[in-house]
Structures are given as C-alpha cells and as structure tokens.
Coordinates of C-alpha atoms in Angstrom, one line a residue:
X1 CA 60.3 46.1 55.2
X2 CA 61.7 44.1 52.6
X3 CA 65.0 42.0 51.9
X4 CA 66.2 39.9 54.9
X5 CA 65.8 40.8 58.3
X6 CA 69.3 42.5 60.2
X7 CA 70.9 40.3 62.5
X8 CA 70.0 42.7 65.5
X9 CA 66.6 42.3 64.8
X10 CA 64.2 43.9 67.8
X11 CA 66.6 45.5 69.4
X12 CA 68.0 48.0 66.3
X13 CA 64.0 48.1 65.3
X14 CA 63.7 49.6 69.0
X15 CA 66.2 51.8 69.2
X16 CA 66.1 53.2 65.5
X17 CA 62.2 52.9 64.6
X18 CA 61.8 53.9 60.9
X19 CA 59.8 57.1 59.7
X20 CA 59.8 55.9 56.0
X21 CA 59.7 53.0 53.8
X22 CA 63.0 51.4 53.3
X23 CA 65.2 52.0 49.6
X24 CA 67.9 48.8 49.6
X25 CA 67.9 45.2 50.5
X26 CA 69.5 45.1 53.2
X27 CA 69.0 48.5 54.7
X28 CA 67.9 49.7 58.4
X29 CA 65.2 52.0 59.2
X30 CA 66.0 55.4 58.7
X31 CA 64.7 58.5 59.8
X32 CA 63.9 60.3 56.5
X33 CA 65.5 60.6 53.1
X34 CA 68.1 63.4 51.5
X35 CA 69.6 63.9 48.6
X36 CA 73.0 64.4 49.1
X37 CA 75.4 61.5 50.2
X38 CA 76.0 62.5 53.9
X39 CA 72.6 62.9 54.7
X40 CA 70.7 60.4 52.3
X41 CA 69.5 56.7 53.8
X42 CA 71.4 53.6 54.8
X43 CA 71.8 51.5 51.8
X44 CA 73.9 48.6 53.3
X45 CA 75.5 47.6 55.9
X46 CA 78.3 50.0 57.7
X47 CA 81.8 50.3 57.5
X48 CA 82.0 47.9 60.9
X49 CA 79.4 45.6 59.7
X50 CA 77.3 45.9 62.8
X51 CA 74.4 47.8 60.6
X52 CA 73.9 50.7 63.3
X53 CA 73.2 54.2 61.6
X54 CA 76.5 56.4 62.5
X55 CA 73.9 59.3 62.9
X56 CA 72.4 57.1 65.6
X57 CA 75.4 56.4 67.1
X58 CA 76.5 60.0 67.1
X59 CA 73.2 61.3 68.7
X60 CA 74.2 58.9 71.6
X61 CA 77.2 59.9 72.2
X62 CA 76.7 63.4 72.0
X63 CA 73.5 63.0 74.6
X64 CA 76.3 60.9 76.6
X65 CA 78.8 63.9 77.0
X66 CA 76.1 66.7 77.8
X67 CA 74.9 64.1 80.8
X68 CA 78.5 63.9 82.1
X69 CA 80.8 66.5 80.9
X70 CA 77.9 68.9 80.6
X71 CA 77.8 72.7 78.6
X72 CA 79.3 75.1 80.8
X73 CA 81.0 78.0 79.1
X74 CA 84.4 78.1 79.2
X75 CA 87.0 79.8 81.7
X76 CA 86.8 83.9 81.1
X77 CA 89.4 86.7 82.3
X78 CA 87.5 88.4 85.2
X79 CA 86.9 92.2 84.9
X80 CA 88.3 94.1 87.3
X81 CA 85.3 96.1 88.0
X82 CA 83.7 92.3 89.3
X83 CA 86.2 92.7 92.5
X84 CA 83.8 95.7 93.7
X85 CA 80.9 92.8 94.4
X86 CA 80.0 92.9 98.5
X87 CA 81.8 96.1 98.6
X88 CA 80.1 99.5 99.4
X89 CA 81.2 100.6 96.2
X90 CA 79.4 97.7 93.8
X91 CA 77.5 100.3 91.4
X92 CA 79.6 103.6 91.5
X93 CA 78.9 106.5 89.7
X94 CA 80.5 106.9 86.2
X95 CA 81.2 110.1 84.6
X96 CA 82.3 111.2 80.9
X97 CA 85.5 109.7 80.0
X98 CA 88.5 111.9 80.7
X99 CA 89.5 113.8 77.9
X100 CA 93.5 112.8 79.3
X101 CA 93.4 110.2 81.6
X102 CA 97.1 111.0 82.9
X103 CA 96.0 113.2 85.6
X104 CA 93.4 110.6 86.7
X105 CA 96.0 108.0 86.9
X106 CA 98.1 109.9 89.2
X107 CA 94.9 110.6 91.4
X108 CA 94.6 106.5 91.7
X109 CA 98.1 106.2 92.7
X110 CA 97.8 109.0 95.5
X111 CA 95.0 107.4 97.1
X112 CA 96.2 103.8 96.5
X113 CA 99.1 104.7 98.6
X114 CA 97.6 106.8 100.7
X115 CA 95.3 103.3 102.0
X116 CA 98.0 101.3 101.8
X117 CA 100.4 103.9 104.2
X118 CA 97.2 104.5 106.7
X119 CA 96.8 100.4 107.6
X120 CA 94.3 99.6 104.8
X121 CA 93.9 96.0 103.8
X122 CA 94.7 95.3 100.1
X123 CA 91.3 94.1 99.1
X124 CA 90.0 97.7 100.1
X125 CA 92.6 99.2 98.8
X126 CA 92.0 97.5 95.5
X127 CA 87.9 98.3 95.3
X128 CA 88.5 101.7 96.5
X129 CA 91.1 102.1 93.6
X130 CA 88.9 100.5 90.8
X131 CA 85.5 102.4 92.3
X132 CA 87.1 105.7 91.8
X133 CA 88.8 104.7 88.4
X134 CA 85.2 103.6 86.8
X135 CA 83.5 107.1 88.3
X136 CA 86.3 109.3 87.1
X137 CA 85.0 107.9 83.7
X138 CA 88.2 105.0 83.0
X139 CA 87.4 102.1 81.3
X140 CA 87.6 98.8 83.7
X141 CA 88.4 96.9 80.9
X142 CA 91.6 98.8 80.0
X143 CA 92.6 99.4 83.9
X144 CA 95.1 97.0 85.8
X145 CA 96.4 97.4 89.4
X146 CA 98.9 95.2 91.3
X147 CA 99.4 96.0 94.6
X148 CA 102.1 94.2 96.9
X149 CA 103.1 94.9 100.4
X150 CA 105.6 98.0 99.7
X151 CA 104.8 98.8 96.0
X152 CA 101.2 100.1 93.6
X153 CA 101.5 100.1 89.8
X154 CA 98.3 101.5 88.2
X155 CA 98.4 100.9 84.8
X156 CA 95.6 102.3 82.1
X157 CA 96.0 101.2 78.7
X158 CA 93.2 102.7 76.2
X159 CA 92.6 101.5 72.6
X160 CA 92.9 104.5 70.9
X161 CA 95.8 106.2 73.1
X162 CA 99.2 105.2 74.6
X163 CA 99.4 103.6 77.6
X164 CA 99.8 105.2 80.8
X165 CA 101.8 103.4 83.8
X166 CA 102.6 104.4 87.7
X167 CA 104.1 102.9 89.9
X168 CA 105.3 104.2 93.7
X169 CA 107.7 102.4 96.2
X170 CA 105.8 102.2 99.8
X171 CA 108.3 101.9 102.3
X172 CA 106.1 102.9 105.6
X173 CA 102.9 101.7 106.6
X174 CA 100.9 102.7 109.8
X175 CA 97.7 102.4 111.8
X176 CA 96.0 105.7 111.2
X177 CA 92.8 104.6 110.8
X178 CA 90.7 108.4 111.2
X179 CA 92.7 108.9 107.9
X180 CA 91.6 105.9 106.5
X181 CA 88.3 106.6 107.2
X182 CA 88.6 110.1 105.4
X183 CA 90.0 108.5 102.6
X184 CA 87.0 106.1 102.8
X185 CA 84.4 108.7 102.8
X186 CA 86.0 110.9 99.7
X187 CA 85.4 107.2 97.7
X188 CA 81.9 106.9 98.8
X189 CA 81.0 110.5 97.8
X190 CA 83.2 110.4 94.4
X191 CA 81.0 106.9 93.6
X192 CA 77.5 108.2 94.7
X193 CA 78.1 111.2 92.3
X194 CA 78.7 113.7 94.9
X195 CA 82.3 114.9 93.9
X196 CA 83.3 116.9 90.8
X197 CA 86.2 115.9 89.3
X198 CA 87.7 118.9 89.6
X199 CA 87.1 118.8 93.3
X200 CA 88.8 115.5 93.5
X201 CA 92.5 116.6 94.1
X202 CA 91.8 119.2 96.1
X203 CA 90.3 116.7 98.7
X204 CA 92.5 114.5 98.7
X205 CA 94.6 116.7 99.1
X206 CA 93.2 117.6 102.2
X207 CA 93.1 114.1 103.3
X208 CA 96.6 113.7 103.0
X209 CA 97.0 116.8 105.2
X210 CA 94.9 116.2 107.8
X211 CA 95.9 116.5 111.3
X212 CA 96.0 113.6 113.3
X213 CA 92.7 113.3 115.9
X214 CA 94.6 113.0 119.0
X215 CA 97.5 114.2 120.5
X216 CA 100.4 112.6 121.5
X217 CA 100.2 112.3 125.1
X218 CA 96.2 111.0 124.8
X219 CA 98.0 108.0 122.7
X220 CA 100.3 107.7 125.5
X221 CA 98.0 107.5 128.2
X222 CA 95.7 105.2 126.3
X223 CA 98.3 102.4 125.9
X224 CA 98.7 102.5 129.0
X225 CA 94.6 102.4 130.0
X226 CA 94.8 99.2 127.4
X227 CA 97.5 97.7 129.8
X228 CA 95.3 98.4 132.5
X229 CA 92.3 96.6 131.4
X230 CA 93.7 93.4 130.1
X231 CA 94.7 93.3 133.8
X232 CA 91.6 94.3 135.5
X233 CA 90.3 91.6 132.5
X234 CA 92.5 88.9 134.1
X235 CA 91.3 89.2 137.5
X236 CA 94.7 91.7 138.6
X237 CA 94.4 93.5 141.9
X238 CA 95.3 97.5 142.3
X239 CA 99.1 96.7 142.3
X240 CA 98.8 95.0 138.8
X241 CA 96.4 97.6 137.5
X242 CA 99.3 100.3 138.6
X243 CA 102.0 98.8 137.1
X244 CA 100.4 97.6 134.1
X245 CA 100.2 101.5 133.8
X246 CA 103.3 102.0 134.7
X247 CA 105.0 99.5 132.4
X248 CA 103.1 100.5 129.1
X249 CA 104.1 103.9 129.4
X250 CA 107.8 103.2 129.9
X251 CA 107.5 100.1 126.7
X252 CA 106.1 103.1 124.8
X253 CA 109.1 106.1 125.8
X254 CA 111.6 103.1 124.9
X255 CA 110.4 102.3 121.7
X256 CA 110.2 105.9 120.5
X257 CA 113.6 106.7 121.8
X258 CA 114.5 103.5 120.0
X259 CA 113.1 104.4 116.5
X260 CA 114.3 108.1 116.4
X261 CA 118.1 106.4 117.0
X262 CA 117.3 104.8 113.9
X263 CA 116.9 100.9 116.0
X264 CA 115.1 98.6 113.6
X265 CA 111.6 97.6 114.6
X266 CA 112.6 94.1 115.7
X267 CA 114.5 95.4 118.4
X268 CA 112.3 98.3 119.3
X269 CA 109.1 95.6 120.3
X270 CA 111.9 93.2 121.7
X271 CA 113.3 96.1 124.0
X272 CA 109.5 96.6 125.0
X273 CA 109.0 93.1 125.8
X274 CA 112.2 92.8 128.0
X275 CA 111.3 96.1 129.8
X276 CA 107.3 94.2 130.3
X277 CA 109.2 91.2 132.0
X278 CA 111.8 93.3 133.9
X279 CA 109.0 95.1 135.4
X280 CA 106.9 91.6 136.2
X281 CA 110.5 90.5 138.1
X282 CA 110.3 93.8 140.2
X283 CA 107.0 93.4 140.8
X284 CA 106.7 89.9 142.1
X285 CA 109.5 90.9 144.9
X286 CA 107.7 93.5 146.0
X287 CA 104.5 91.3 145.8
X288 CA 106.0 89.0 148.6
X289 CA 106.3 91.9 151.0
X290 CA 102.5 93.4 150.4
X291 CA 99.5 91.8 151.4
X292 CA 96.8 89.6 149.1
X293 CA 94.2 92.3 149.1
X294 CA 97.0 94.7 147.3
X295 CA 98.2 91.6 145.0
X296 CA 95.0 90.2 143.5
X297 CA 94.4 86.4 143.3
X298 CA 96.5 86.0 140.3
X299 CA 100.4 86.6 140.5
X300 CA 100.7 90.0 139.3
X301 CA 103.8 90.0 137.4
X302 CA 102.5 87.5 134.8
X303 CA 99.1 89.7 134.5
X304 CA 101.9 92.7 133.4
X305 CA 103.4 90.5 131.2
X306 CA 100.1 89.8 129.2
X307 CA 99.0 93.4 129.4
X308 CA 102.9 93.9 127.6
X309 CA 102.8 91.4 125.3
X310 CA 98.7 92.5 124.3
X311 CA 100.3 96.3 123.9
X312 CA 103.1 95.1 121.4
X313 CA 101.5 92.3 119.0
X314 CA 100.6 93.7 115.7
X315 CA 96.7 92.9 116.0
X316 CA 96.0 95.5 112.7
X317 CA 98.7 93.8 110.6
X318 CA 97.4 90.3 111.7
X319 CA 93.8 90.8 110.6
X320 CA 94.6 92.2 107.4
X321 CA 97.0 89.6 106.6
X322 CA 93.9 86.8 107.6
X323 CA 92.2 89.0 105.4
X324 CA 94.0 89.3 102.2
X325 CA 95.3 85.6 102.5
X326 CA 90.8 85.0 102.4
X327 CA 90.0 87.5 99.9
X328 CA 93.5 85.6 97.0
X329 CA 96.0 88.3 97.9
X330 CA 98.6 85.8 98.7
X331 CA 102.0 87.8 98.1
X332 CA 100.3 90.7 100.0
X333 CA 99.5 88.4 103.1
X334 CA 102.5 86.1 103.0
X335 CA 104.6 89.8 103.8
X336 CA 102.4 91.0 106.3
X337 CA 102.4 87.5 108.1
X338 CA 106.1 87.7 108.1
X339 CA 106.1 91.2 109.9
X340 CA 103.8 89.4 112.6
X341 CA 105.7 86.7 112.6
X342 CA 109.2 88.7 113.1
X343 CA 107.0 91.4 115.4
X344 CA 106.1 87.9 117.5
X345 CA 109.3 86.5 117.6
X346 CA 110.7 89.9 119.2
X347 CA 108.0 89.8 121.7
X348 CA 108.5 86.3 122.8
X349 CA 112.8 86.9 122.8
X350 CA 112.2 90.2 125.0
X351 CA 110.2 88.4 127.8
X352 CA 112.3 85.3 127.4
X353 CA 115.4 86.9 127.9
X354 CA 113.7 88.8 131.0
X355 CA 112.5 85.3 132.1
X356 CA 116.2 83.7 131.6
X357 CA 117.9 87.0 133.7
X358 CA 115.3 87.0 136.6
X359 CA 115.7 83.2 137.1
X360 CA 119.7 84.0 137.2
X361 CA 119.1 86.6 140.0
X362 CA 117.4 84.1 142.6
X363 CA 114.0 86.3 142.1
X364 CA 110.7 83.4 141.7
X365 CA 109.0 82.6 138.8
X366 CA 105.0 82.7 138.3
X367 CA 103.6 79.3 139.2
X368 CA 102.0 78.0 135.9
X369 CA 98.8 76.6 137.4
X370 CA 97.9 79.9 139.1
X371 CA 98.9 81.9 135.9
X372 CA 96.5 79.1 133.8
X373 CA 93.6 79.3 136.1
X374 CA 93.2 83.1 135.1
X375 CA 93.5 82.7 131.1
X376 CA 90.2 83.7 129.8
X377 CA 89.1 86.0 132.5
X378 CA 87.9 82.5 134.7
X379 CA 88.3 84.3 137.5
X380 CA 86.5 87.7 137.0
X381 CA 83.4 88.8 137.6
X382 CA 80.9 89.7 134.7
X383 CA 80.4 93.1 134.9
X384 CA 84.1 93.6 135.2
X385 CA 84.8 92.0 132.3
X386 CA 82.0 93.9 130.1
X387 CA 84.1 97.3 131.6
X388 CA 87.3 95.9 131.1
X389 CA 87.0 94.9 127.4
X390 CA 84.9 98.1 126.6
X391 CA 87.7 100.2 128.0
X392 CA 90.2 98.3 126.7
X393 CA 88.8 98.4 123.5
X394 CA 88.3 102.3 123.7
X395 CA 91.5 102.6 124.3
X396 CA 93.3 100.7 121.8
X397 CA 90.7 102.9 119.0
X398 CA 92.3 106.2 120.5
X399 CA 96.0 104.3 120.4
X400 CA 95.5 103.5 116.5
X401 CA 93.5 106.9 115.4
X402 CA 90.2 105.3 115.4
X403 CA 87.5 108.7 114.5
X404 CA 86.2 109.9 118.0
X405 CA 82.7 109.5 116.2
X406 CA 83.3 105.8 116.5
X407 CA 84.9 105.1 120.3
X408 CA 81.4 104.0 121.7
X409 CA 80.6 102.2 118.6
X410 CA 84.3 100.2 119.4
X411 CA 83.5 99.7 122.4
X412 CA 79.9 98.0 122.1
X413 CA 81.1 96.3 119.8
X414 CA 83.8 94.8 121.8
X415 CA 81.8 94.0 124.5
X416 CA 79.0 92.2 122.7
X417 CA 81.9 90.1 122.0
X418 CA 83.2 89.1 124.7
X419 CA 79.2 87.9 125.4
X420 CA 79.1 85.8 122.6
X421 CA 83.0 84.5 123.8
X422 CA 81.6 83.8 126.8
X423 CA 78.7 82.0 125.7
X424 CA 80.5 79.7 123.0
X425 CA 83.4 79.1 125.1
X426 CA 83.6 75.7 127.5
X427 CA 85.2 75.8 130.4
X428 CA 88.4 74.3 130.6
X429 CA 88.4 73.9 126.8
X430 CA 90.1 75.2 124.0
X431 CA 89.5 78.6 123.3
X432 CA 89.6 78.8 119.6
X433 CA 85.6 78.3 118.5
X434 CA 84.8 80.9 121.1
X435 CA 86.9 82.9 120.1
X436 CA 86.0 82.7 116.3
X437 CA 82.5 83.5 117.0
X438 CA 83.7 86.3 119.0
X439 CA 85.5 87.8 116.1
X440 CA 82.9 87.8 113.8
X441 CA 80.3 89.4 116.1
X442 CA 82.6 92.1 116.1
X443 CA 83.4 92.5 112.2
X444 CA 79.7 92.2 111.9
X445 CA 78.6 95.1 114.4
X446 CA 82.3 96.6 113.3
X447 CA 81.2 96.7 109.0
X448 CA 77.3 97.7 109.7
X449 CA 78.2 100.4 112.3
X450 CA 81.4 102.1 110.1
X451 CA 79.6 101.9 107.0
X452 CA 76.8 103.7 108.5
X453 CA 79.1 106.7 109.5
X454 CA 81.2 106.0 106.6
X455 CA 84.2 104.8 107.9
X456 CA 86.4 102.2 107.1
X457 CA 85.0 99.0 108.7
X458 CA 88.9 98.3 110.3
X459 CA 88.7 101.1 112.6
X460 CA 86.2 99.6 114.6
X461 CA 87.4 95.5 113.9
X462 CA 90.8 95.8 114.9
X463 CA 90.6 97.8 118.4
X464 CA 87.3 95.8 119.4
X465 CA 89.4 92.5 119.0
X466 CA 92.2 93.5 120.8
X467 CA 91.2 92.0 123.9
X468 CA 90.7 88.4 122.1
X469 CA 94.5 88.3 121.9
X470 CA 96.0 85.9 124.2
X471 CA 98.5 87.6 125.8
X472 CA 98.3 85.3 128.7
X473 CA 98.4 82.6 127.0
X474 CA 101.6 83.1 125.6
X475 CA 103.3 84.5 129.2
X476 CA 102.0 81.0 130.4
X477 CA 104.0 78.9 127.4
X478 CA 107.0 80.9 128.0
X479 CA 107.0 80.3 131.5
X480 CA 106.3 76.3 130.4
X481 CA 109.3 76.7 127.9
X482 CA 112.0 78.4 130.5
X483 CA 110.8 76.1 133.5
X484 CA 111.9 72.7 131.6
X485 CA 108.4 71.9 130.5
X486 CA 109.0 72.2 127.0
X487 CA 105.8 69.6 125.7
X488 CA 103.1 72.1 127.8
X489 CA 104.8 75.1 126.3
X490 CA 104.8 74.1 122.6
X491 CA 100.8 72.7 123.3
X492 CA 100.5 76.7 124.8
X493 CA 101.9 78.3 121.9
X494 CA 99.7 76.1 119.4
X495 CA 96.7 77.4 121.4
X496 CA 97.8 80.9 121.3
X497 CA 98.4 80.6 117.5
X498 CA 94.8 79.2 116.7
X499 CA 93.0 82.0 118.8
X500 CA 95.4 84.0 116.5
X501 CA 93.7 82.6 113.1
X502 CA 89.9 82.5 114.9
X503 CA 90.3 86.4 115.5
X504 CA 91.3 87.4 111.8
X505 CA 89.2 84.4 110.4
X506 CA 86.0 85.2 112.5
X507 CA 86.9 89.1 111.8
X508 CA 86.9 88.5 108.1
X509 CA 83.3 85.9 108.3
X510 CA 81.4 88.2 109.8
X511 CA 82.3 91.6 107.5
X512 CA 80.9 88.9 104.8
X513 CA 77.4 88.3 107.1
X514 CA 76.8 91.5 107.5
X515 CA 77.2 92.7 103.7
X516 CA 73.6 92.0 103.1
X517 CA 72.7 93.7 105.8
X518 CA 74.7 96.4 105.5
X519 CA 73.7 96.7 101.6
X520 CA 69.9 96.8 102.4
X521 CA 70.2 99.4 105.0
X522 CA 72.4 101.2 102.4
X523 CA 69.6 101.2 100.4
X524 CA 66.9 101.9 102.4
X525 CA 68.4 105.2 103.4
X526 CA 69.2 106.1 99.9
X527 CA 65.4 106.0 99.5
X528 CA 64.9 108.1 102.1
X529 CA 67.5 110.9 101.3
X530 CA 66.1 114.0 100.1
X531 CA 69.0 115.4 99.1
X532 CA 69.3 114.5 94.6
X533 CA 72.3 112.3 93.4
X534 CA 73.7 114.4 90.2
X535 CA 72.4 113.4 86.6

C-alpha cells in the first residue's frame, strides 16, 4: 500500500479488503481494475470525503433491501380458471376451440341461471360456469363472468374476433335442489370428457325440463313431519307433536294462497308466523284443561312456536350467503343477507303481533324459565333426539327437492351432528361453538357423500342443518321482549344470531376439510373405472 494511510484505517481495510495492488496516493483498496471510468479503481477520495467505494456502499444497501423488503414478484390479475382450485371441477376436460363461440356463450348463460334460479350458491355457480367454458374449448384468459344476486353477464372477448356479451335479469330464485344436482352432474360429465358438444344443449335442455321429484302434497306433509320433530326434539308431548302438524300445514295453505294473490313475500312468512302464534294461544287454553301426560313437560304452545318459526327462516339462503360473504362474493351475500334479514324480521313481527293480541285477550303467556330449560333438547332423551333430527332432517330434504338418492345420506348426516353438538356443547353455556362444530360435521359428511353420487353438496348441507336453527331460542327472546324484560331478550336474540353465523360458518369449514378427502377418493375411483375417458 503506498501514500498515506485513510483516516478509517482497520475498519475500511476490513470491510473492503483489496484484491489488487493500489494505482493513486491516496486510494482505497479496490476490488479489481477496468478500463472504463465507471468501473475503473478509486483514485482519491469520494465526492463526500469519507473515502468509502460507492460500489461498496451500493452492495450494502442492495443486500439491506432483499433482507427486509425482500424479492417477491409483484401483484398479478388472477385467471379465472384459478377460481376452479378445491372444486370438483379443478382439471376439466378441454376440447377444440369452437369454430363460433356465440352458441357456447349462450349455453353458459342457460346454465348460469339455471344454478342461480335452483338455490345455487354463487361460488358454484361461478366454477360450474368457468369449468364448462374451458371444456367447451373457450379461452379462460379471454372469459369474464359477473354474477350478482338477480343478474349473469358472460362476457368472451377473443383476440382475433369481436366480442361476444350476455347478460339475463334473474328475478326468481328457489330451493330445488334435485335440479341443482342434475345440473351438477351434466358439469361433471361435460369436464371428465363424457359429453359431446353437440349433446350439450340437448341436456340441458332436459335439465331445465325436468319434473320436479315429489309431488305437491309429499312437500306438504313433510313440512309438517319437520314441525313435528323440532317438537318431539324439544321434549313436546303428543298434543304439541299434533299441533305442530297441524299448524305447519295451515302456515303452508296460507302462504300459497298468499303468493298466488300476488302478497309480497314479507307478508306471506309474517302471516305464517302470526298463524304459528295464534295456534300456540289456542293451544295453551286448551292445555290448562288436559292433563300433564297429554301436555309434555314443556309448555306446548312455545314448542309450536319454535317448530313455526324453524319451518319459515330461510336456512338455504342463510348458508349460501355465509358462504359467498367467505369465498369474496360480497355484493352477492350482502343481498341474500338482506332477504334473511327481511324474511327474519317477518317472522319475528308475525309471532310478536300474536304475542301482543293473546296477551290483550286475558289468555297466559309461556313462563320463560320453563320455555329456557328445554332450548337445546336438555330435556330429551338421546335416542329421541338422534330420531328427531334424522326425521327432521329427512323431511326438510323432501320440502326443498333434495334427490331421493340422498334422504338417508341427509339424514346420517344430520344426526352425526347433533353427536358432535352434543359432545362440544356445555351445559348451561352458550351454544354457539357447539354448534359450529356441528355444522361442519355436516358440510363435511354433506360434500364427501354428494360428490360421491354427484350431487350438489347443498342438498345434503342445508336440510341436515335445519335442526341447528334456534327456533326456540328466538320464541324465548320474544317472550323476554313482550313481557317487559327487554335486557334478557336483546342477550336472546344475540345468541340466536351467533348460532346463526356458527351454522353457515361451520357449514362452509368443513366443505373445505373435506376437499382433500373428497379429491383423493375422486381419484382413487377414477383409477379404478374401467370405463375410457375420450382422447
């Protein structure tokens, strides 16, 4: 080293230790030599005077940002083919691009709505859509799809053609979930390679024909056989059980007499509701006269009340909401949650105003600590409950069009339920965390059993939670809000409204713990079936 040593002395030695002799007087090690002037040594001190190398300097500060900021790639648009992950649809079938994709687009729209119109949540409806797009041979990266709660636009927009946009109004949705599950199965076999594109339209076709699996009267009766066993659930006696019966068949002749006059649906529930708590007045006067054996250790009228107000909340429309508000459909659940919240509102107005004309007449309320002592089913034996929630559950799967093929898979599944309810639930506790880990036993056994027969996993979720509402729950609150008590009836409500979210919530977690399962048994059979996919 020659010339005079730098002020820094060690320490820059250290930190820049020289591969080369030195060319200037007062220069600093360097790391080489070049030949052009932004890459050739140190000859003198730097601009600042501190004699540090900027090439040292800027080696340290780049090491400094990839320790803390890091290298990650930057934010990309999202295909919409990525949606289809944990979906029975992840790697469908493509064929040969469509020589005019007009016809295709049309087929899209028909089925989009045809989901949406049968009860379908939007994130099925939205894989089933892009599944079927990609096999009919569409590009995923030219495809968009907006779905909202009463309108689909499919919109396809190729590079080397003109654009081609849909869009339908939806003004009517149901619960018809054995169409739902026809529709499911025409995606699973148009994805697995199984469907010609020219056989396409006709099946849909026939989808969107298709009779409905039960008649109307078997709907009737089995409203009325759900009525009956949230009753016999509750601990009710033979004189509940009766006119739970009794009472769902007359909500149900209302509200249809109501709808064909054209009655909006607010007032068709309320109507219901005030019919439920009519009935509960009539019943606990003739209750006075009839002895305990006949009335059941809890007062009957407010077991009628909760079999009512279990018969008219929108479970269906709940779940899927839950669900679509998870799975960042927030316009899509923020309208369904205001149809349960109107559909509620109704419910609790009917039995209120029942409440308020019963108390006017002289006829007895429900005592609140005997109605409280039966929420959950406290009072009722095992095996009764076990019956009572797989007939209930039965029931409500006939009521919303569940496939006969999957009535004893509903009710299994409810059942094992209500053991795992039982099990997390403490007694005299809230019943919110039991209830969650109810919910997604059932979406667990409800996804793995309906994808097995190819069905859409909702017609076995929502009847097999149906008997996790808490219809009694909410009679109790009302009765809290109409006798004076108003602090024990808000605290009620709260209660009902978080067994609310644990049923869609748990519903939703276990359809995701069971994808894995589901996928490998998916697989496993594919290996087994003899029958060859199409080249």
């Amino acid at each position: 080293m020659t010339g005079a040593p730098h002020p820094a002395g060690r320490r820059r030695r250290r930190e820049a230790p020289s591969a080369g002799p030195a060319t200037g007087p007062t220069s600093v090690p360097t790391t080489g030599s070049a030949t052009g002037p932004l890459t050739g040594p140190t000859t003198g001190p730097t601009a600042t005077g501190s004699g540090v190398p900027r090439g040292g300097g800027q080696a340290r500060t780049a090491g400094w940002r990839r320790r803390v900021i890091g290298e990650e790639e930057q934010t990309r648009p999202v295909l919409i083919v990525d949606r289809l992950r944990g979906t029975p649809f992840a790697s469908p079938y493509r064929m040969a691009a469509p020589a005019d994709p007009n016809r295709q687009v049309d087929l899209l729209l028909r089925l989009a709505v045809l989901l949406l119109r049968s009860g379908s949540g939007t994130a099925e409806v939205e894989s089933s859509v892009v599944a079927a797009a990609v096999a009919l041979g569409l590009s995923e990266q030219h495809l968009d799809l907006d779905i909202t709660y009463s309108s689909i636009t499919v919109a396809y927009a190729p590079a080397d053609a003109p654009a081609v946009v849909r869009l339908q109004v939806v003004r009517s949705t149901g619960t018809e979930y054995a169409r739902l599950s026809a529709a499911h199965a025409l995606v699973l076999d148009l994805v697995e390679g199984r469907l010609e594109r020219a056989d396409v339209a006709v099946r849909l076709a026939e989808v969107e024909s298709s009779p409905r699996p039960y008649r109307r009267w078997m709907v009737r009766v089995a409203w009325g056989l759900l009525a009956v066993a949230v009753v016999a659930r509750l601990g009710g006696g033979p004189l509940a059980l009766l006119t739970g019966f009794v009472m769902a068949l007359a909500v149900d002749a209302g509200a249809r007499a109501m709808s064909r006059a054209g009655a909006p649906a607010f007032f068709t529930v309320g109507a219901g509701a005030f019919i439920a708590g009519s009935l509960s007045s009539v019943l606990t006067l003739a209750a006075e006269a009839l002895p305990p054996t006949l009335a059941g250790q809890v007062p009957p009228s407010a077991l009628v009340v909760a079999s009512g107000i279990v018969v008219l909340l929108p479970g269906g429309t709940f779940v899927a909401a839950v669900e679509d508000a998870l799975r960042g459909f927030p316009v899509t659940a923020a309208a369904r949650l205001v149809t349960v919240l109107m559909t509620t509102a109704a419910v609790l107005g009917g039995v209120v105003l029942a409440l308020d004309v019963a108390r006017r007449a002289g006829v007895p309320g429900a005592d609140p600590d005997a109605v409280g002592a039966a929420v959950g089913g406290a009072l009722t034996p095992l095996p009764v409950v076990l019956v009572s929630t797989a007939l209930g559950a039965g029931a409500a799967a006939v009521a919303y069009r569940t496939p006969p093929r999957l009535l004893l898979v509903t009710a299994v599944a409810a059942a094992a339920g209500q053991v795992a309810l039982l099990l997390a639930s403490d007694p005299g506790g809230p019943r919110a965390l039991g209830t969650l880990v109810a919910a997604l036993v059932v979406g667990a056994v409800g996804r793995v059993a309906a994808l097995r027969r190819r069905a859409t996993p909702l017609a076995v979720v929502v009847p097999g939670t149906i008997m996790l509402l808490p219809g009694l729950t909410i009679y109790t609150a009302l009765v809290e809000l109409t006798g004076g008590t108003v602090i024990s009836g808000l605290v009620l409500l709260g209660q009902a409204g978080a067994i609310a979210l644990a049923i869609g919530a748990g519903a939703s977690l276990g359809d995701s713990v069971a994808a894995p399962v589901e996928r490998g048994l998916d697989q496993a059979s594919r290996r087994r079936r003899e029958t060859p996919l199409r080249s």
